mmCIF file of C-alpha atoms in Angstrom:
data_model
loop_
_atom_site.group_PDB
_atom_site.id
_atom_site.type_symbol
_atom_site.label_atom_id
_atom_site.label_comp_id
_atom_site.label_asym_id
_atom_site.label_seq_id
_atom_site.Cartn_x
_atom_site.Cartn_y
_atom_site.Cartn_z
ATOM 1 C CA UNK A 8 1.968 -7.934 -13.974
ATOM 2 C CA UNK A 9 5.682 -7.637 -13.341
ATOM 3 C CA UNK A 10 5.963 -11.252 -13.212
ATOM 4 C CA UNK A 11 4.069 -11.904 -16.626
ATOM 5 C CA UNK A 12 6.837 -9.139 -17.846
ATOM 6 C CA UNK A 13 9.426 -10.670 -16.379
ATOM 7 C CA UNK A 14 8.609 -14.116 -17.689
ATOM 8 C CA UNK A 15 8.252 -12.697 -21.459
ATOM 9 C CA UNK A 16 11.929 -11.215 -20.761
ATOM 10 C CA UNK A 17 13.209 -14.286 -19.528
ATOM 11 C CA UNK A 18 11.416 -16.452 -22.340
ATOM 12 C CA UNK A 19 12.993 -13.736 -25.077
ATOM 13 C CA UNK A 20 16.643 -13.719 -23.256
ATOM 14 C CA UNK A 21 15.980 -17.862 -23.767
ATOM 15 C CA UNK A 22 15.128 -17.352 -27.286
ATOM 16 C CA UNK A 23 18.055 -15.299 -27.952
ATOM 17 C CA UNK A 24 20.498 -17.830 -26.309
ATOM 18 C CA UNK A 25 18.826 -20.475 -28.569
ATOM 19 C CA UNK A 26 19.286 -18.216 -31.606
ATOM 20 C CA UNK A 27 22.489 -17.471 -30.948
ATOM 21 C CA UNK A 28 23.915 -20.876 -30.167
ATOM 22 C CA UNK A 29 22.104 -22.077 -33.869
ATOM 23 C CA UNK A 30 23.436 -19.528 -35.847
ATOM 24 C CA UNK A 31 26.683 -18.400 -34.357
ATOM 25 C CA UNK A 32 27.534 -14.837 -35.001
ATOM 26 C CA UNK A 33 30.295 -13.400 -37.260
ATOM 27 C CA UNK A 34 31.177 -10.475 -35.475
ATOM 28 C CA UNK A 35 31.967 -12.034 -31.893
ATOM 29 C CA UNK A 36 34.134 -14.935 -30.773
ATOM 30 C CA UNK A 37 32.160 -17.815 -29.198
ATOM 31 C CA UNK A 38 33.856 -16.820 -25.963
ATOM 32 C CA UNK A 39 32.418 -13.161 -25.958
ATOM 33 C CA UNK A 40 29.131 -14.402 -26.875
ATOM 34 C CA UNK A 41 29.673 -16.871 -23.974
ATOM 35 C CA UNK A 42 30.610 -13.700 -21.642
ATOM 36 C CA UNK A 43 27.344 -11.678 -23.027
ATOM 37 C CA UNK A 44 24.871 -14.740 -22.253
ATOM 38 C CA UNK A 45 26.442 -14.766 -18.766
ATOM 39 C CA UNK A 46 26.309 -11.000 -18.355
ATOM 40 C CA UNK A 47 22.602 -11.331 -19.683
ATOM 41 C CA UNK A 48 21.619 -14.096 -17.290
ATOM 42 C CA UNK A 49 22.960 -12.202 -14.181
ATOM 43 C CA UNK A 50 21.246 -9.132 -15.361
ATOM 44 C CA UNK A 51 18.160 -11.298 -15.630
ATOM 45 C CA UNK A 52 18.681 -13.020 -11.522
ATOM 46 C CA UNK A 53 19.237 -9.283 -10.481
ATOM 47 C CA UNK A 54 15.868 -8.185 -11.969
ATOM 48 C CA UNK A 55 14.231 -11.295 -10.646
ATOM 49 C CA UNK A 56 15.634 -10.432 -7.037
ATOM 50 C CA UNK A 57 14.317 -6.797 -7.555
ATOM 51 C CA UNK A 58 10.801 -7.933 -8.503
ATOM 52 C CA UNK A 59 10.751 -10.147 -5.468
ATOM 53 C CA UNK A 60 11.790 -7.352 -2.921
ATOM 54 C CA UNK A 61 9.468 -5.120 -4.554
ATOM 55 C CA UNK A 62 6.689 -7.640 -4.047
ATOM 56 C CA UNK A 63 7.620 -8.136 -0.559
ATOM 57 C CA UNK A 64 7.913 -4.555 0.133
ATOM 58 C CA UNK A 65 4.445 -3.882 -1.562
ATOM 59 C CA UNK A 66 2.649 -6.658 0.585
ATOM 60 C CA UNK A 67 4.110 -4.924 3.465
ATOM 61 C CA UNK A 68 2.731 -1.639 2.395
ATOM 62 C CA UNK A 69 -0.777 -2.906 1.689
ATOM 63 C CA UNK A 70 -0.907 -4.715 4.937
ATOM 64 C CA UNK A 71 -0.124 -1.206 6.584
ATOM 65 C CA UNK A 72 -2.842 0.318 4.606
ATOM 66 C CA UNK A 73 -5.278 -1.987 5.504
ATOM 67 C CA UNK A 74 -4.366 -1.426 9.012
ATOM 68 C CA UNK A 75 -4.863 2.284 8.715
ATOM 69 C CA UNK A 76 -8.099 1.664 6.694
ATOM 70 C CA UNK A 77 -9.538 -0.275 10.125
ATOM 71 C CA UNK A 78 -8.131 2.272 12.588
ATOM 72 C CA UNK A 79 -9.654 5.019 10.533
ATOM 73 C CA UNK A 80 -12.999 3.531 10.647
ATOM 74 C CA UNK A 81 -12.980 2.838 14.224
ATOM 75 C CA UNK A 82 -11.854 6.760 14.936
ATOM 76 C CA UNK A 83 -14.437 8.076 12.600
ATOM 77 C CA UNK A 84 -16.998 6.095 14.213
ATOM 78 C CA UNK A 85 -16.038 7.127 17.719
ATOM 79 C CA UNK A 86 -16.043 10.609 16.582
ATOM 80 C CA UNK A 87 -19.374 10.565 15.180
ATOM 81 C CA UNK A 88 -20.466 9.471 18.634
ATOM 82 C CA UNK A 89 -18.919 12.023 20.609
ATOM 83 C CA UNK A 90 -19.949 14.527 18.007
ATOM 84 C CA UNK A 91 -23.634 13.395 18.676
ATOM 85 C CA UNK A 92 -23.316 13.079 22.464
ATOM 86 C CA UNK A 93 -21.972 16.673 22.577
ATOM 87 C CA UNK A 94 -24.672 17.949 20.018
ATOM 88 C CA UNK A 95 -27.403 16.142 22.722
ATOM 89 C CA UNK A 96 -25.663 17.670 25.774
ATOM 90 C CA UNK A 97 -25.918 21.270 24.745
ATOM 91 C CA UNK A 98 -28.536 23.163 26.982
ATOM 92 C CA UNK A 99 -31.391 24.863 25.139
ATOM 93 C CA UNK A 100 -31.818 28.480 25.332
ATOM 94 C CA UNK A 101 -34.304 28.103 27.899
ATOM 95 C CA UNK A 102 -32.355 26.120 30.212
ATOM 96 C CA UNK A 103 -29.392 28.602 29.848
ATOM 97 C CA UNK A 104 -31.204 31.540 31.166
ATOM 98 C CA UNK A 105 -30.072 33.145 33.973
ATOM 99 C CA UNK A 106 -33.487 32.338 35.582
ATOM 100 C CA UNK A 107 -33.616 28.790 34.647
ATOM 101 C CA UNK A 108 -30.217 28.317 36.443
ATOM 102 C CA UNK A 109 -31.477 30.129 39.623
ATOM 103 C CA UNK A 110 -34.470 27.483 39.637
ATOM 104 C CA UNK A 111 -32.084 24.603 39.359
ATOM 105 C CA UNK A 112 -29.988 25.866 41.974
ATOM 106 C CA UNK A 113 -33.144 26.331 44.194
ATOM 107 C CA UNK A 114 -34.200 22.776 43.439
ATOM 108 C CA UNK A 115 -31.080 21.250 44.149
ATOM 109 C CA UNK A 116 -30.816 23.195 47.457
#
């Protein structure tokens, strides 16, 4: 999207250059017009560089989010497994009674 906007602005700038070259301007001298055109070209180049930097930065950020999503999915799965195991390992009320524990101790002895 930014690239499309940049291309549109670049085309507009080129059209303005051509229009200025064809029509001239009674308000400004040719030297002033040339300086203004050069200034506009520098501004366009600066914007192109900024867009390239932003694109690289966004790609890096997207890659980091992809890694985060993968790690989050792994951690979520492991957490679910651990919670299931903990739930399965809880002794029932009967197993936790004092008499049941005494029976277990007696059996182990």
